[in-house]
mmCIF file of C-alpha atoms in Angstrom:
data_model
loop_
_atom_site.group_PDB
_atom_site.id
_atom_site.type_symbol
_atom_site.label_atom_id
_atom_site.label_comp_id
_atom_site.label_asym_id
_atom_site.label_seq_id
_atom_site.Cartn_x
_atom_site.Cartn_y
_atom_site.Cartn_z
ATOM 1 C CA UNK A 1 -47.573 -0.613 -15.508
ATOM 2 C CA UNK A 2 -45.566 -3.732 -14.745
ATOM 3 C CA UNK A 3 -43.463 -5.242 -11.972
ATOM 4 C CA UNK A 4 -40.250 -4.342 -13.775
ATOM 5 C CA UNK A 5 -41.113 -0.635 -13.764
ATOM 6 C CA UNK A 6 -41.938 -0.726 -10.059
ATOM 7 C CA UNK A 7 -38.638 -2.479 -9.359
ATOM 8 C CA UNK A 8 -36.754 0.137 -11.355
ATOM 9 C CA UNK A 9 -38.158 3.160 -9.558
ATOM 10 C CA UNK A 10 -37.679 1.554 -6.139
ATOM 11 C CA UNK A 11 -34.033 0.793 -6.899
ATOM 12 C CA UNK A 12 -33.321 4.264 -8.302
ATOM 13 C CA UNK A 13 -34.922 5.857 -5.241
ATOM 14 C CA UNK A 14 -32.822 3.631 -2.971
ATOM 15 C CA UNK A 15 -29.441 4.471 -4.528
ATOM 16 C CA UNK A 16 -30.383 7.946 -5.868
ATOM 17 C CA UNK A 17 -28.446 7.280 -9.056
ATOM 18 C CA UNK A 18 -29.469 5.955 -12.458
ATOM 19 C CA UNK A 19 -25.948 4.646 -13.088
ATOM 20 C CA UNK A 20 -25.763 2.721 -9.801
ATOM 21 C CA UNK A 21 -29.299 1.372 -10.159
ATOM 22 C CA UNK A 22 -28.555 0.237 -13.717
ATOM 23 C CA UNK A 23 -25.531 -1.730 -12.468
ATOM 24 C CA UNK A 24 -27.578 -3.366 -9.711
ATOM 25 C CA UNK A 25 -30.410 -4.210 -12.114
ATOM 26 C CA UNK A 26 -28.002 -5.462 -14.818
ATOM 27 C CA UNK A 27 -29.352 -3.186 -17.525
ATOM 28 C CA UNK A 28 -27.898 -0.208 -19.349
ATOM 29 C CA UNK A 29 -28.333 3.251 -17.886
ATOM 30 C CA UNK A 30 -30.012 4.310 -21.118
ATOM 31 C CA UNK A 31 -32.558 1.466 -20.945
ATOM 32 C CA UNK A 32 -33.306 2.303 -17.310
ATOM 33 C CA UNK A 33 -33.756 5.989 -18.054
ATOM 34 C CA UNK A 34 -36.038 5.217 -21.008
ATOM 35 C CA UNK A 35 -38.129 2.801 -18.937
ATOM 36 C CA UNK A 36 -38.615 5.394 -16.202
ATOM 37 C CA UNK A 37 -39.423 8.130 -18.732
ATOM 38 C CA UNK A 38 -42.000 5.831 -20.353
ATOM 39 C CA UNK A 39 -43.479 5.032 -16.924
ATOM 40 C CA UNK A 40 -43.689 8.751 -16.079
ATOM 41 C CA UNK A 41 -45.473 9.388 -19.396
ATOM 42 C CA UNK A 42 -47.836 6.461 -18.794
ATOM 43 C CA UNK A 43 -48.819 7.841 -15.372
ATOM 44 C CA UNK A 44 -48.563 11.484 -16.444
ATOM 45 C CA UNK A 45 -46.443 12.419 -13.410
ATOM 46 C CA UNK A 46 -42.797 13.224 -12.892
ATOM 47 C CA UNK A 47 -41.316 10.610 -10.555
ATOM 48 C CA UNK A 48 -37.724 11.872 -10.391
ATOM 49 C CA UNK A 49 -35.810 15.113 -10.758
ATOM 50 C CA UNK A 50 -32.605 14.206 -12.576
ATOM 51 C CA UNK A 51 -29.622 16.390 -11.694
ATOM 52 C CA UNK A 52 -25.845 16.119 -11.852
ATOM 53 C CA UNK A 53 -25.787 15.385 -8.136
ATOM 54 C CA UNK A 54 -28.272 12.497 -8.365
ATOM 55 C CA UNK A 55 -31.774 11.326 -9.097
ATOM 56 C CA UNK A 56 -34.151 12.622 -6.451
ATOM 57 C CA UNK A 57 -37.832 11.631 -6.186
ATOM 58 C CA UNK A 58 -40.468 14.349 -6.491
ATOM 59 C CA UNK A 59 -43.243 14.560 -3.883
ATOM 60 C CA UNK A 60 -45.506 12.569 -6.186
ATOM 61 C CA UNK A 61 -42.620 10.199 -6.828
ATOM 62 C CA UNK A 62 -42.139 9.587 -3.106
ATOM 63 C CA UNK A 63 -45.772 8.513 -2.785
ATOM 64 C CA UNK A 64 -45.580 6.284 -5.851
ATOM 65 C CA UNK A 65 -42.309 4.711 -4.678
ATOM 66 C CA UNK A 66 -43.764 3.914 -1.251
ATOM 67 C CA UNK A 67 -46.791 2.265 -2.858
ATOM 68 C CA UNK A 68 -44.501 0.422 -5.275
ATOM 69 C CA UNK A 69 -42.428 -0.942 -2.381
ATOM 70 C CA UNK A 70 -45.616 -2.221 -0.728
ATOM 71 C CA UNK A 71 -46.839 -3.751 -3.989
ATOM 72 C CA UNK A 72 -43.501 -5.488 -4.613
ATOM 73 C CA UNK A 73 -43.449 -6.800 -1.057
ATOM 74 C CA UNK A 74 -46.936 -8.253 -1.547
ATOM 75 C CA UNK A 75 -45.929 -9.792 -4.883
ATOM 76 C CA UNK A 76 -42.847 -11.434 -3.345
ATOM 77 C CA UNK A 77 -44.978 -12.781 -0.484
ATOM 78 C CA UNK A 78 -47.415 -14.297 -2.977
ATOM 79 C CA UNK A 79 -44.523 -15.927 -4.846
ATOM 80 C CA UNK A 80 -43.076 -17.337 -1.610
ATOM 81 C CA UNK A 81 -46.446 -18.672 -0.483
ATOM 82 C CA UNK A 82 -47.026 -20.294 -3.877
ATOM 83 C CA UNK A 83 -43.623 -22.012 -3.651
ATOM 84 C CA UNK A 84 -44.472 -23.273 -0.167
ATOM 85 C CA UNK A 85 -47.829 -24.565 -1.389
ATOM 86 C CA UNK A 86 -46.096 -26.450 -4.174
ATOM 87 C CA UNK A 87 -43.939 -28.209 -1.587
ATOM 88 C CA UNK A 88 -47.077 -29.339 0.243
ATOM 89 C CA UNK A 89 -47.870 -31.427 -2.809
ATOM 90 C CA UNK A 90 -44.678 -33.432 -2.325
ATOM 91 C CA UNK A 91 -45.878 -36.740 -0.988
ATOM 92 C CA UNK A 92 -44.048 -39.697 0.444
ATOM 93 C CA UNK A 93 -45.282 -42.852 -1.220
ATOM 94 C CA UNK A 94 -44.337 -46.203 0.206
ATOM 95 C CA UNK A 95 -45.092 -49.558 -1.350
ATOM 96 C CA UNK A 96 -44.701 -52.544 0.942
ATOM 97 C CA UNK A 97 -45.450 -56.191 1.281
ATOM 98 C CA UNK A 98 -48.675 -56.506 3.356
ATOM 99 C CA UNK A 99 -46.995 -58.171 6.331
ATOM 100 C CA UNK A 100 -44.435 -55.360 6.781
ATOM 101 C CA UNK A 101 -46.827 -52.417 6.943
ATOM 102 C CA UNK A 102 -46.850 -52.207 10.772
ATOM 103 C CA UNK A 103 -43.067 -51.805 11.310
ATOM 104 C CA UNK A 104 -42.780 -49.369 8.393
ATOM 105 C CA UNK A 105 -45.621 -47.164 9.652
ATOM 106 C CA UNK A 106 -44.114 -47.193 13.163
ATOM 107 C CA UNK A 107 -40.699 -46.203 11.792
ATOM 108 C CA UNK A 108 -42.235 -43.440 9.688
ATOM 109 C CA UNK A 109 -44.187 -42.036 12.645
ATOM 110 C CA UNK A 110 -41.060 -42.098 14.857
ATOM 111 C CA UNK A 111 -39.133 -40.274 12.140
ATOM 112 C CA UNK A 112 -41.898 -37.680 11.764
ATOM 113 C CA UNK A 113 -41.817 -36.977 15.531
ATOM 114 C CA UNK A 114 -38.072 -36.277 15.353
ATOM 115 C CA UNK A 115 -38.306 -34.001 12.292
ATOM 116 C CA UNK A 116 -39.383 -30.381 12.898
ATOM 117 C CA UNK A 117 -42.344 -29.169 10.780
#
């Protein structure tokens, strides 16, 4: 199981069409169908009923899709938090002549008060 497979089934469930999901995901319909079939075989459950009128989740598929949406949401939150943590490492470094430290620190502190966190 991988993130890509979870993304695929969530998108197919959302649009109820392999063709539309394939366009959104920028892959071929055949590749998408094969990935889902492989995922179904890996889990030994049928996720979707494929018909001429659309691709409809089974009862088991509905449960798996809901859990996949939650998992993807958590993964995206982790990625966002990691990006924010990386920005915390951005430091302002100032090199000054010893006599000018006071005015520079005062200016920096005034600027920091004006800038929202």
